[in-house]
Amino acid sequence: MSNPPFGEDRFLAALGRHRDVLEDVAPAAQHPSALLSEALETIGEGLAVWDADTTLVHFNGRLSELFGLAAGDIRQGLSARDFLRLLIERGALTIRAEEATAWIDAYIDASTKADRKQEVRLTDGTWLNFDWRRLPTGGYVSVFTDITLRKRAQIRLRQAEAKYRQIFDNVHEGIIQETPEGRVLAVNRAGAAIFGFHSPEEMLATVFNAAEQLYVNPERRDELLKQLERHGVVRDFRSEMLRRDGSRIWVSKTLRRVTDDRGNAVMIEGMFRDISAQRRAEQQLMMAKEQAEAASRAKSDFLANMSHELRTPLNAILGFSQVLLDEMMGPLGSEKYREYSRDIVASGEHLLALINDILDMAKVESGMMSLDEEWIDLNESLDAALLLVRERATAHRIALRKQMPTPAPTIWADARRLRQIWINLLSNAVKFTPQGGAVEIRCDILPDGGIEVVVADTGIGIPEEDIERVQQPFNQVASALSRSHEGSGLGLSLSRSLIELHGGELHLASQVGIGTTVTVSLPAERCRPGALAGMQDQLADRPAISHEAQGLSGVREAVDATQPGPSLAAD
């Protein structure tokens, strides 16, 4: 017999089991009392047997060990009162000396009247369970069990529960547990308050069907249950909910589905919060965004539709002022008239350029811009743009340089819009480059078959914090030089929009006092190696969707388009 069950009714059970064993032992076996003594010494609990006068008649060695007593401190014939007094005197029990007699009397009196259990903490921190029971034949048995581990576990559990309860009750978000059918099992104070209840207890006693009592639309809870069954967890599940007084709020929930061993849902638990203010702010923001977009579309549509109305009278002004300047109807008679005519033509052309930029940007923003695409020679497109800025560059002694791979690539693009991009970028570069500076435009073939066209100048540069801003419509960097040049501030923004319509990208890099570099890239599917001349039969009407990158190499040409002046170093 190993580990016999001592404790509540355990001593009697052990005696019964001992008698059963003795019945099977041969007559020559050891005496039953000896076997019983050996068995009692093997158990892990302290044991004491008292007669009817509470005098100790039997005990095991474990009894002394539990109380830290020497082997001879406990002996037969010791009364229960003296035993308890010995424990107090040796400091085993946390009972003060002046209270010892009263405590012992009360303990013996209660124990002789009825069976009793008592958990006692010893001075060394050990917890024992005192189990005192009456024997049917008279007398008493005491079983002392070390419950320190269990007691510590209980203490830790209570501490954890208290900590959890503190968090549960004081967290600002709602915490809830409810059955799949909708009965609320637990809720914290914040959660009850969100739904307008005075306490969690009031909500628990009130809510038996969450779908009907808490949801404005009960079908939303059905959808919640479906998502939980499908995913196990839902996050930021938003629903319009009812408060206790009937008012409505918006709630965001993060919940999980709790299941049993068979996978059946037994509970839903998680957190929720009131997002009514956030919801209102989002709706207001959405309305403001829609209004702003509508206003922007109306503006863009208006400007895009004003193309004819704006350009027609301006073309007439330019036409008639050119007639006067050319004296087609006869001499003007005064040099002042000729000067005024030149001013009218120059101002009209400048105004027309501004109007064209504004109308083009309006078309892009309104989605009315379309591309008339064809295969074009990139070299010819760049030359056409250089021709338009050459005069101004020469006047300011600015060196213009162009570098192209040999052979130059052919591009699928809108020829007029592509030329407009180069003109905008080159005009800006020349405009903001001081006299004696240089502007370079070059083309590089990328490994994937795409191209990069780079416009670099040695101009005034742009502060790093302003680089993003100048790429937005109607933005310019204020400086003494920029204020001396007129413009709409649309060049970079319009160029970016036009190149993006072609599936490309535009990047700007700049340093104050060093210069600015604008890089335009076009994807490989829009590029073909070689000049356009002689390739018409090889080119399809439209480019293929994908295009293998072709590594092109060749001698680059450098063309100095101005009078002698500083120039950028060749690659």
XYZ file of C-alpha atoms in Angstrom:
571
model
C 0.000 0.000 0.000
C 1.607 3.286 -1.130
C 0.359 6.822 -0.593
C -2.754 5.871 1.399
C -5.345 8.640 1.334
C -5.212 10.396 4.681
C -7.265 13.455 5.347
C -11.028 13.811 5.344
C -12.285 10.304 6.161
C -8.940 9.103 4.852
C -7.568 7.674 8.089
C -10.574 5.394 8.461
C -10.294 4.385 4.812
C -6.637 3.543 5.343
C -7.470 1.402 8.359
C -10.133 -0.394 6.343
C -7.728 -1.048 3.478
C -5.132 -2.237 6.005
C -7.603 -4.761 7.458
C -8.418 -6.020 3.956
C -4.739 -6.649 3.314
C -4.249 -8.445 6.624
C -7.002 -10.916 5.786
C -4.902 -12.109 2.811
C -1.653 -12.420 4.768
C -0.505 -15.867 5.857
C -0.601 -16.657 9.584
C 3.166 -16.452 9.741
C 3.147 -12.859 8.402
C 4.132 -9.823 10.422
C 1.763 -8.702 13.220
C -0.968 -6.322 11.986
C -0.019 -3.530 14.437
C 3.549 -3.562 13.122
C 2.324 -3.327 9.554
C 0.069 -0.451 10.490
C 2.924 1.446 12.125
C 5.124 0.998 9.081
C 2.342 2.140 6.803
C 1.721 5.273 8.860
C 5.419 6.176 8.673
C 5.321 6.160 4.865
C 2.632 8.771 4.417
C 3.439 12.411 3.729
C 1.019 13.769 6.313
C 1.454 14.188 10.043
C -0.781 11.850 12.081
C -1.813 11.888 15.739
C -4.307 9.554 17.471
C -5.853 10.719 20.778
C -7.933 8.834 23.278
C -11.235 10.099 24.628
C -9.369 12.352 27.109
C -7.336 13.878 24.215
C -4.176 12.090 25.315
C -1.736 11.157 22.549
C -1.651 7.369 22.036
C -0.005 7.163 18.604
C 1.755 9.428 16.077
C 4.101 9.137 13.115
C 7.501 10.732 12.488
C 6.135 13.147 9.907
C 4.296 15.017 12.682
C 7.563 16.336 14.196
C 8.986 17.212 10.780
C 6.016 19.379 9.819
C 6.367 21.534 12.947
C 10.183 21.568 13.009
C 10.397 19.687 16.323
C 13.060 17.280 17.489
C 12.303 13.566 17.487
C 11.909 13.416 21.289
C 9.727 16.507 21.673
C 6.549 14.539 20.986
C 5.787 11.422 23.065
C 2.901 9.174 23.943
C 0.838 10.383 26.882
C 1.192 14.029 25.818
C -2.153 15.814 26.100
C -3.566 17.771 23.201
C -3.331 20.946 25.309
C 0.365 20.362 26.018
C 0.973 19.539 22.370
C -0.518 22.850 21.237
C 1.316 24.737 23.999
C 4.586 23.111 22.851
C 3.976 24.366 19.328
C 3.388 27.904 20.600
C 6.441 27.883 22.881
C 8.718 26.608 20.112
C 7.471 29.377 17.866
C 5.833 27.100 15.325
C 2.423 28.812 15.580
C 1.830 32.536 15.160
C 0.004 32.824 18.488
C 1.181 35.371 21.076
C 2.040 34.007 24.519
C -0.612 36.072 26.286
C -3.275 34.673 23.977
C -2.053 31.068 24.108
C -4.318 29.722 26.900
C -7.504 31.220 25.490
C -6.688 30.008 21.996
C -5.889 26.449 23.166
C -9.090 26.244 25.237
C -11.184 27.397 22.318
C -9.518 24.974 19.920
C -9.916 21.915 22.185
C -13.478 22.817 23.102
C -14.522 23.174 19.461
C -12.631 20.073 18.315
C -14.150 17.750 20.955
C -17.658 18.814 20.011
C -17.486 18.332 16.245
C -15.196 17.435 13.414
C -13.411 20.497 12.083
C -10.851 21.687 9.563
C -8.678 24.720 9.903
C -5.939 26.202 7.710
C -3.048 27.424 9.866
C -0.025 29.436 8.773
C 3.182 28.592 10.651
C 5.789 31.178 11.515
C 8.144 29.860 8.798
C 5.496 30.570 6.146
C 4.316 26.985 5.800
C 0.572 26.418 5.537
C -0.947 23.341 7.214
C -4.430 21.967 7.155
C -5.493 20.827 10.683
C -8.074 18.051 10.220
C -9.532 16.909 13.600
C -12.088 14.061 13.603
C -13.876 11.904 16.130
C -13.424 8.117 15.897
C -16.505 5.856 16.040
C -14.975 3.890 18.916
C -14.160 7.024 20.911
C -11.077 9.162 20.760
C -9.860 11.418 17.974
C -7.508 11.452 15.020
C -5.655 14.517 13.735
C -4.208 14.685 10.227
C -1.847 17.570 9.457
C -1.374 18.185 5.688
C 1.152 20.563 4.138
C -0.912 22.756 1.766
C 1.734 25.414 1.186
C 1.928 24.935 -2.603
C -1.827 24.930 -2.950
C -2.168 27.955 -0.711
C 0.458 29.894 -2.640
C -1.284 29.004 -5.871
C -4.559 30.253 -4.406
C -2.918 33.480 -3.309
C -1.391 34.017 -6.749
C -4.740 33.256 -8.319
C -6.495 35.786 -6.078
C -3.825 38.381 -6.845
C -4.156 37.717 -10.572
C -7.931 37.929 -10.310
C -7.667 41.187 -8.389
C -5.275 42.592 -10.989
C -7.517 41.433 -13.810
C -10.549 42.879 -12.055
C -8.768 46.193 -11.587
C -7.914 46.321 -15.292
C -11.353 45.059 -16.251
C -13.122 47.694 -14.179
C -10.857 50.677 -14.903
C -9.933 50.365 -18.579
C -11.494 53.132 -20.669
C -12.688 50.796 -23.418
C -15.616 48.445 -23.017
C -14.942 44.767 -22.321
C -17.741 42.284 -22.827
C -18.519 38.578 -22.766
C -21.771 37.297 -24.201
C -23.289 34.047 -25.355
C -23.775 33.365 -29.081
C -27.501 33.820 -28.433
C -26.871 37.372 -27.211
C -27.072 37.195 -23.410
C -24.475 39.421 -21.735
C -22.373 37.358 -19.313
C -19.888 40.021 -18.172
C -19.200 43.666 -18.886
C -16.969 46.272 -17.278
C -18.000 49.682 -16.007
C -16.800 51.489 -19.131
C -18.759 49.098 -21.349
C -21.942 49.526 -19.345
C -21.533 53.303 -19.426
C -21.099 53.289 -23.222
C -24.573 51.731 -23.499
C -26.049 54.110 -20.922
C -26.331 51.747 -17.948
C -25.477 52.897 -14.434
C -23.545 49.743 -13.562
C -22.443 46.424 -15.054
C -24.981 44.661 -12.818
C -27.817 46.686 -14.324
C -26.738 45.765 -17.862
C -26.358 42.072 -16.974
C -29.862 42.023 -15.525
C -31.309 43.816 -18.562
C -29.716 42.522 -21.770
C -30.896 39.042 -22.737
C -30.921 39.477 -26.526
C -28.148 41.751 -27.812
C -29.371 41.653 -31.414
C -32.809 43.027 -30.495
C -31.857 45.237 -27.544
C -28.500 46.742 -28.606
C -28.357 46.761 -32.421
C -30.156 49.325 -34.559
C -30.026 46.744 -37.343
C -30.184 43.218 -35.842
C -28.819 41.786 -39.089
C -25.466 43.355 -38.240
C -25.086 40.904 -35.354
C -25.856 38.041 -37.721
C -23.072 39.305 -39.963
C -20.785 39.542 -36.929
C -21.480 35.910 -36.006
C -20.809 34.800 -39.602
C -17.448 36.567 -39.660
C -16.518 35.111 -36.279
C -17.418 31.616 -37.460
C -15.393 32.136 -40.626
C -12.293 33.825 -39.162
C -12.463 33.295 -35.386
C -11.614 36.967 -34.809
C -13.048 40.245 -36.123
C -11.375 43.634 -35.810
C -12.913 47.082 -36.069
C -16.394 45.711 -36.765
C -18.567 48.835 -36.861
C -22.254 48.931 -36.047
C -24.847 51.495 -35.089
C -26.012 50.590 -31.588
C -28.820 51.515 -29.197
C -28.238 52.962 -25.737
C -30.526 52.280 -22.799
C -32.413 55.566 -23.387
C -32.957 54.780 -27.092
C -30.290 57.139 -28.439
C -27.933 55.857 -31.118
C -24.165 55.568 -31.140
C -21.540 53.999 -33.409
C -19.386 51.270 -31.864
C -16.225 49.593 -33.114
C -15.708 46.027 -31.851
C -12.752 43.668 -31.764
C -14.040 40.246 -30.708
C -13.033 36.603 -30.723
C -15.031 33.382 -30.751
C -14.471 31.053 -27.778
C -15.145 27.381 -28.500
C -15.266 24.103 -26.599
C -13.273 20.957 -27.382
C -15.654 20.105 -30.214
C -15.378 23.511 -31.862
C -18.802 24.711 -30.773
C -19.059 28.393 -29.885
C -19.674 28.889 -26.186
C -18.914 32.575 -25.822
C -17.954 35.773 -27.636
C -15.569 38.132 -25.886
C -13.518 41.191 -26.655
C -13.359 44.961 -26.511
C -15.422 47.778 -27.986
C -15.377 51.569 -28.021
C -17.662 54.448 -28.861
C -16.580 55.954 -32.209
C -19.553 58.287 -32.661
C -17.360 61.415 -32.611
C -14.885 59.810 -34.994
C -17.746 58.755 -37.261
C -19.115 62.309 -37.376
C -15.666 63.689 -38.103
C -15.170 61.149 -40.899
C -18.536 62.026 -42.419
C -17.777 65.749 -42.215
C -14.358 65.152 -43.754
C -15.905 63.063 -46.517
C -18.501 65.736 -47.224
C -15.807 68.418 -47.306
C -13.702 66.246 -49.601
C -16.637 65.634 -51.931
C -17.474 69.332 -51.959
C -13.854 70.251 -52.660
C -13.626 67.656 -55.420
C -16.897 68.876 -56.899
C -15.671 72.472 -56.806
C -12.357 71.436 -58.340
C -14.141 69.490 -61.080
C -16.433 72.430 -61.749
C -13.428 74.746 -61.985
C -11.512 72.364 -64.213
C -14.553 71.728 -66.412
C -15.148 75.460 -66.700
C -11.569 76.211 -67.690
C -11.411 73.258 -70.047
C -14.599 74.447 -71.771
C -13.274 78.025 -71.968
C -10.549 77.068 -74.434
C -12.340 78.476 -77.472
C -13.715 81.551 -75.688
C -10.273 82.543 -74.356
C -8.138 81.725 -77.365
C -10.380 83.185 -80.113
C -10.223 86.880 -79.076
C -6.549 86.542 -78.125
C -5.705 85.103 -81.542
C -7.469 88.062 -83.118
C -5.408 90.480 -81.016
C -2.196 88.715 -81.996
C -3.195 88.540 -85.646
C -4.091 92.199 -86.029
C -1.063 93.365 -84.001
C 1.160 91.292 -86.307
C -0.555 92.956 -89.343
C 0.324 96.331 -87.883
C 3.885 95.251 -87.089
C 4.383 93.969 -90.671
C 2.750 97.177 -92.089
C 0.606 95.032 -94.394
C -1.872 97.932 -94.834
C 0.823 100.528 -95.265
C 3.430 102.357 -93.208
C 2.542 103.143 -89.615
C 4.189 106.502 -89.904
C 5.791 106.523 -86.461
C 8.449 104.322 -84.866
C 6.478 104.449 -81.636
C 3.633 102.609 -83.369
C 6.016 99.864 -84.430
C 7.342 99.637 -80.858
C 3.818 99.442 -79.469
C 2.928 96.748 -81.987
C 5.929 94.667 -80.937
C 4.866 95.040 -77.288
C 1.331 93.927 -78.146
C 2.616 90.842 -79.977
C 5.071 89.919 -77.195
C 2.496 90.410 -74.431
C -0.151 88.554 -76.376
C 2.130 85.604 -77.002
C 3.076 85.517 -73.334
C -0.581 85.683 -72.311
C -1.456 82.950 -74.794
C 1.263 80.705 -73.357
C -0.098 81.244 -69.838
C -3.653 80.533 -70.950
C -2.553 77.406 -72.773
C -0.779 76.099 -69.672
C -3.786 76.823 -67.452
C -6.206 75.197 -69.891
C -3.974 72.172 -70.317
C -3.727 71.712 -66.550
C -7.493 72.080 -66.256
C -7.958 69.380 -68.898
C -5.613 67.050 -67.061
C -7.358 67.596 -63.728
C -10.811 67.131 -65.250
C -9.770 63.981 -67.085
C -10.467 65.563 -70.470
C -6.880 65.425 -71.694
C -6.362 62.835 -74.425
C -3.198 61.835 -76.251
C -2.808 61.628 -80.016
C -0.056 59.017 -79.986
C 2.241 57.932 -82.774
C 5.810 56.779 -83.280
C 8.091 59.830 -83.203
C 11.818 60.448 -83.467
C 13.060 61.510 -80.020
C 16.054 63.325 -81.494
C 13.809 65.481 -83.700
C 11.465 66.179 -80.769
C 14.346 67.453 -78.627
C 15.772 69.526 -81.484
C 12.411 71.258 -81.990
C 12.322 72.227 -78.293
C 15.951 73.408 -78.315
C 15.214 75.621 -81.298
C 12.586 77.546 -79.327
C 14.864 78.288 -76.349
C 18.063 78.832 -78.348
C 17.582 82.578 -78.869
C 17.115 83.322 -75.186
C 20.021 81.088 -74.224
C 22.295 82.819 -76.724
C 21.232 86.237 -75.464
C 22.279 85.295 -71.926
C 25.441 83.442 -72.976
C 24.057 80.143 -71.668
C 25.590 77.038 -73.235
C 23.068 74.504 -74.560
C 24.267 70.921 -74.914
C 22.497 67.816 -76.179
C 23.730 64.242 -75.843
C 22.002 61.304 -77.513
C 22.772 57.612 -77.932
C 23.562 56.396 -81.417
C 21.184 55.487 -82.878
C 18.605 57.658 -81.100
C 15.441 55.809 -79.945
C 11.962 56.075 -81.407
C 9.142 56.865 -78.948
C 5.424 56.083 -78.909
C 3.937 59.373 -77.675
C 1.871 62.450 -78.435
C 4.377 64.521 -80.423
C 2.900 67.888 -79.433
C 2.624 67.024 -75.716
C 6.096 65.511 -75.618
C 7.573 68.603 -77.240
C 5.622 70.700 -74.727
C 7.328 68.801 -71.884
C 10.818 69.459 -73.295
C 10.007 73.141 -73.893
C 8.735 73.592 -70.324
C 11.781 71.930 -68.793
C 14.307 73.714 -71.031
C 12.587 77.095 -70.595
C 12.726 76.759 -66.820
C 16.367 75.711 -66.968
C 17.344 78.674 -69.161
C 15.134 81.098 -67.234
C 16.732 80.343 -63.858
C 20.327 79.936 -65.023
C 22.460 83.103 -64.665
C 24.479 84.473 -67.548
C 27.480 82.342 -68.424
C 25.818 79.157 -67.117
C 24.977 75.972 -68.983
C 21.989 73.740 -69.686
C 22.313 70.129 -70.825
C 19.703 67.730 -72.160
C 20.675 64.119 -72.644
C 19.064 60.744 -73.243
C 20.121 57.527 -71.505
C 18.993 54.004 -72.364
C 18.005 52.001 -69.276
C 18.860 48.301 -68.847
C 15.207 47.301 -69.209
C 14.842 49.090 -72.551
C 13.203 52.237 -71.194
C 14.745 55.688 -71.512
C 15.611 58.633 -69.286
C 15.755 62.179 -70.565
C 17.699 64.430 -68.200
C 17.602 68.239 -68.221
C 20.382 69.637 -66.004
C 21.316 73.273 -65.427
C 23.843 75.276 -63.419
C 21.170 77.674 -62.205
C 20.192 79.108 -58.843
C 18.819 75.804 -57.541
C 15.888 75.122 -55.233
C 16.023 74.720 -51.421
C 15.379 71.139 -50.369
C 12.294 72.088 -48.354
C 10.720 73.698 -51.457
C 11.333 70.898 -53.968
C 7.982 69.210 -53.348
C 6.088 72.504 -53.344
C 7.383 73.760 -56.689
C 6.042 70.630 -58.353
C 2.500 71.610 -57.374
C 0.412 73.846 -59.670
C 0.883 77.626 -59.382
C 3.814 77.367 -56.948
C 7.135 79.147 -57.336
C 10.087 79.654 -55.019
C 10.396 83.288 -54.066
C 13.836 84.702 -54.827
C 15.281 87.808 -56.380
C 15.891 85.967 -59.655
C 12.561 84.136 -59.802
C 10.609 87.307 -59.102
C 12.305 88.925 -62.069
C 10.833 86.300 -64.411
C 7.140 86.011 -65.122
C 5.369 82.670 -65.241
C 2.323 80.738 -64.120
C 4.216 78.230 -62.004
C 2.623 75.432 -64.026
C 5.624 74.219 -66.018
C 6.842 71.437 -63.730
C 3.377 70.376 -62.594
C 2.023 70.244 -66.142
C 5.108 68.384 -67.372
C 4.706 65.832 -64.604
C 1.018 65.313 -65.465
C 1.744 64.952 -69.180
C 4.569 62.476 -68.649
C 2.374 60.446 -66.274
C -0.281 60.304 -69.009
C 2.425 58.604 -71.071
C 3.029 56.063 -68.295
C 6.298 57.694 -67.245
C 7.679 59.503 -64.222
C 9.319 62.854 -63.487
C 11.844 63.368 -60.683
C 13.411 66.619 -59.515
C 16.725 67.056 -57.701
C 18.280 70.402 -56.859
C 20.899 72.190 -54.753
C 20.940 75.907 -54.046
C 23.751 77.576 -55.967
C 24.642 74.335 -57.790
C 21.738 73.761 -60.134
C 18.697 71.622 -60.847
C 18.294 68.253 -62.567
C 14.964 67.024 -63.897
C 14.776 63.365 -64.944
C 11.963 62.101 -67.171
C 11.625 58.344 -67.621
C 9.489 56.442 -70.139
C 8.755 52.695 -69.894
C 10.316 50.157 -72.243
C 7.032 49.377 -74.040
C 7.032 52.928 -75.447
C 10.588 52.795 -76.770
C 12.206 51.238 -79.831
C 15.888 51.377 -80.738
C 16.885 53.282 -83.845
C 15.689 56.366 -85.696
C 12.162 56.591 -87.112
C 13.356 56.942 -90.720
C 13.323 53.588 -92.493
C 11.458 51.826 -89.646
C 7.833 52.536 -90.511
C 7.239 49.047 -91.881
C 8.687 47.483 -88.718
C 6.572 49.439 -86.237
C 3.073 48.307 -85.302
C 0.236 50.766 -84.929
C 0.569 50.557 -81.165
C 3.454 49.375 -78.956
C 3.396 45.920 -77.436
C 2.298 45.648 -73.825
C 5.679 44.320 -72.784
C 9.058 44.875 -74.327
C 12.363 43.175 -73.655
C 15.041 45.575 -72.557
C 17.663 46.072 -75.244
C 21.050 47.365 -74.248
C 21.998 50.152 -76.654
C 25.444 51.596 -76.861
C 27.009 54.020 -79.233
C 28.860 57.232 -79.623
C 27.110 60.178 -78.004
C 26.966 63.418 -79.906
C 27.508 66.779 -78.266
C 26.048 69.863 -79.931
C 27.025 73.292 -78.683
C 24.155 75.522 -79.746
C 25.481 78.865 -78.517
C 28.355 81.237 -78.605
C 31.434 80.265 -76.538
C 30.686 80.028 -72.861
C 30.967 77.584 -69.957
C 29.496 74.166 -70.612
C 28.816 70.997 -68.654
C 31.360 68.222 -68.803
C 30.572 65.556 -71.356
C 29.764 62.033 -70.182
